[in-house]
Amino acid sequence: MLANTEAIILGYVNYSESSIILRAYTKDFGYKSFIIRGIRTKKKKKITLGQLQPLTILDIEFNNSKNNKNWNFETI
């Protein structure tokens, strides 16, 4: 099920050479963690690490299932 909600970024942890694990508190679903692959590469992306600083409010769209593979982030 595709879900769209506001979230407050709590922080992130480096996961691999180019990925992070993002921790956020969402308005509708509470505490959630997301793996964002390829965000630390030098290629241009929709979202950068600068937009994921703690206490940033974002609109997050993600697939709310056990296999979260689709997500989109937009800053407010």
Coordinates of N, CA and C in Angstrom, one line a residue:
M1 N 0.8 -1.2 0.0 CA 0.0 0.0 0.0 C 0.9 1.2 0.0
L2 N 0.7 2.1 -0.9 CA 1.4 3.4 -1.0 C 0.9 4.4 0.0
A3 N 1.8 4.9 0.8 CA 1.4 5.8 1.8 C 2.2 7.2 1.6
N4 N 1.5 8.2 1.9 CA 2.1 9.6 1.9 C 1.8 10.3 3.2
T5 N 2.9 10.7 3.9 CA 2.7 11.4 5.2 C 3.9 12.3 5.4
E6 N 3.7 13.2 6.4 CA 4.8 14.1 6.8 C 5.7 13.3 7.8
A7 N 7.0 13.7 7.8 CA 7.9 13.0 8.7 C 8.9 14.0 9.2
I8 N 9.4 13.8 10.4 CA 10.5 14.5 11.0 C 11.7 13.6 11.0
I9 N 12.8 14.1 10.4 CA 14.0 13.3 10.3 C 14.7 13.3 11.7
L10 N 15.0 12.1 12.2 CA 15.7 12.0 13.5 C 17.2 11.8 13.3
G11 N 17.6 11.3 12.2 CA 19.0 11.1 11.9 C 19.2 10.0 10.9
Y12 N 20.4 9.8 10.6 CA 20.8 8.6 9.7 C 22.1 8.0 10.1
V13 N 22.3 6.8 9.6 CA 23.5 6.1 9.9 C 24.0 5.6 8.5
N14 N 25.4 5.7 8.3 CA 25.9 5.2 7.1 C 25.8 3.7 7.0
Y15 N 25.3 3.2 5.9 CA 25.0 1.7 5.8 C 26.1 1.0 5.0
S16 N 26.4 1.5 3.9 CA 27.5 1.0 3.1 C 28.2 2.1 2.4
E17 N 29.0 1.8 1.4 CA 29.7 2.9 0.7 C 28.9 4.0 0.2
S18 N 27.7 3.7 -0.3 CA 26.8 4.7 -0.9 C 25.4 4.8 -0.4
S19 N 25.1 4.1 0.7 CA 23.7 4.0 1.2 C 23.7 4.5 2.7
I20 N 22.5 4.8 3.1 CA 22.2 5.2 4.5 C 21.0 4.5 5.0
I21 N 20.9 4.5 6.4 CA 19.6 4.1 7.0 C 19.1 5.3 7.6
L22 N 17.9 5.7 7.2 CA 17.3 7.0 7.7 C 16.3 6.6 8.7
R23 N 16.3 7.4 9.9 CA 15.4 7.2 11.0 C 14.5 8.4 11.0
A24 N 13.2 8.2 11.0 CA 12.2 9.3 11.0 C 11.0 8.9 11.8
Y25 N 10.3 10.0 12.3 CA 9.1 9.9 13.0 C 8.0 10.4 12.1
T26 N 7.1 9.5 11.6 CA 6.1 9.9 10.7 C 4.8 10.3 11.4
K27 N 4.0 11.2 10.8 CA 2.8 11.6 11.4 C 1.7 10.5 11.5
D28 N 1.6 9.7 10.5 CA 0.6 8.6 10.5 C 1.1 7.2 11.0
F29 N 2.4 7.0 10.9 CA 2.9 5.6 11.2 C 3.9 5.5 12.3
G30 N 4.2 6.6 13.0 CA 5.1 6.6 14.1 C 6.6 6.5 13.6
Y31 N 7.4 5.8 14.4 CA 8.8 5.7 14.1 C 9.0 4.7 12.9
K32 N 9.8 5.1 11.9 CA 10.1 4.2 10.7 C 11.5 4.4 10.4
S33 N 12.1 3.4 9.8 CA 13.4 3.4 9.3 C 13.4 3.0 7.8
F34 N 14.2 3.7 7.0 CA 14.3 3.5 5.6 C 15.7 3.3 5.1
I35 N 16.0 2.4 4.2 CA 17.3 2.3 3.6 C 17.2 3.1 2.3
I36 N 18.1 4.1 2.1 CA 18.2 4.9 0.9 C 19.5 4.5 0.2
R37 N 19.4 3.8 -0.9 CA 20.6 3.4 -1.6 C 21.1 4.4 -2.6
G38 N 22.4 4.5 -2.7 CA 23.0 5.4 -3.7 C 23.0 6.9 -3.4
I39 N 22.6 7.3 -2.2 CA 22.5 8.7 -1.9 C 23.9 9.4 -1.7
R40 N 24.9 8.6 -1.4 CA 26.2 9.2 -1.1 C 27.1 9.1 -2.3
T41 N 26.6 8.9 -3.5 CA 27.4 8.9 -4.7 C 27.5 10.3 -5.3
K42 N 28.4 10.5 -6.2 CA 28.6 11.9 -6.8 C 27.6 12.2 -7.9
K43 N 26.8 11.3 -8.3 CA 25.8 11.5 -9.4 C 24.7 12.4 -8.8
K44 N 24.1 13.2 -9.7 CA 23.0 14.1 -9.2 C 21.8 13.2 -8.9
K45 N 21.2 13.5 -7.8 CA 20.0 12.8 -7.4 C 18.9 13.8 -7.0
K46 N 17.7 13.3 -6.8 CA 16.6 14.1 -6.4 C 16.8 14.7 -5.0
I47 N 17.4 13.9 -4.2 CA 17.6 14.3 -2.8 C 19.0 14.1 -2.4
T48 N 19.5 15.0 -1.5 CA 20.9 15.0 -1.1 C 20.9 14.8 0.5
L49 N 22.1 14.5 1.0 CA 22.3 14.3 2.4 C 22.0 15.7 3.2
G50 N 22.2 16.8 2.5 CA 21.9 18.1 3.1 C 20.4 18.3 3.4
Q51 N 19.6 17.6 2.7 CA 18.1 17.7 2.9 C 17.7 16.7 4.0
L52 N 18.5 15.9 4.5 CA 18.2 14.9 5.5 C 18.8 15.2 6.9
Q53 N 19.0 16.4 7.2 CA 19.5 16.8 8.5 C 18.5 16.6 9.6
P54 N 18.9 16.3 10.8 CA 17.9 16.1 11.9 C 17.0 17.3 12.1
L55 N 15.7 17.0 12.4 CA 14.6 17.9 12.6 C 14.1 18.6 11.4
T56 N 14.5 18.0 10.2 CA 13.9 18.5 8.9 C 12.5 17.8 8.8
I57 N 11.6 18.6 8.3 CA 10.2 18.1 8.0 C 10.1 17.8 6.5
L58 N 9.7 16.6 6.2 CA 9.6 16.1 4.8 C 8.3 15.5 4.5
D59 N 7.8 15.6 3.3 CA 6.7 14.8 2.8 C 7.3 13.5 2.3
I60 N 6.9 12.3 2.8 CA 7.5 11.1 2.4 C 6.4 10.2 1.8
E61 N 6.7 9.6 0.7 CA 5.8 8.7 0.0 C 6.6 7.3 0.0
F62 N 6.0 6.3 0.5 CA 6.7 5.0 0.6 C 5.7 3.9 0.5
N63 N 6.2 2.7 0.2 CA 5.3 1.5 0.2 C 5.3 0.9 1.6
N64 N 4.2 0.9 2.2 CA 4.1 0.5 3.6 C 3.8 -1.0 3.6
S65 N 4.8 -1.8 3.5 CA 4.7 -3.2 3.6 C 6.0 -3.7 4.2
K66 N 6.2 -5.0 4.4 CA 7.4 -5.5 4.9 C 8.6 -5.3 4.0
N67 N 8.4 -5.3 2.7 CA 9.4 -5.1 1.7 C 9.4 -3.7 1.2
N68 N 9.8 -2.7 2.0 CA 9.8 -1.3 1.5 C 10.9 -1.1 0.5
K69 N 10.5 -1.0 -0.8 CA 11.4 -0.8 -1.9 C 11.2 0.5 -2.7
N70 N 10.0 1.1 -2.5 CA 9.7 2.3 -3.2 C 9.4 3.5 -2.3
W71 N 10.2 4.6 -2.5 CA 9.9 5.8 -1.7 C 10.4 7.0 -2.4
N72 N 9.7 8.1 -2.1 CA 10.1 9.4 -2.7 C 10.0 10.4 -1.6
F73 N 11.0 11.3 -1.6 CA 11.1 12.3 -0.6 C 10.9 13.7 -1.2
E74 N 10.2 14.6 -0.6 CA 10.1 16.0 -1.0 C 10.2 16.9 0.2
T75 N 11.1 17.9 0.2 CA 11.2 18.8 1.3 C 10.1 19.8 1.3
I76 N 9.7 20.2 2.4 CA 8.6 21.2 2.5 C 9.1 22.6 2.5

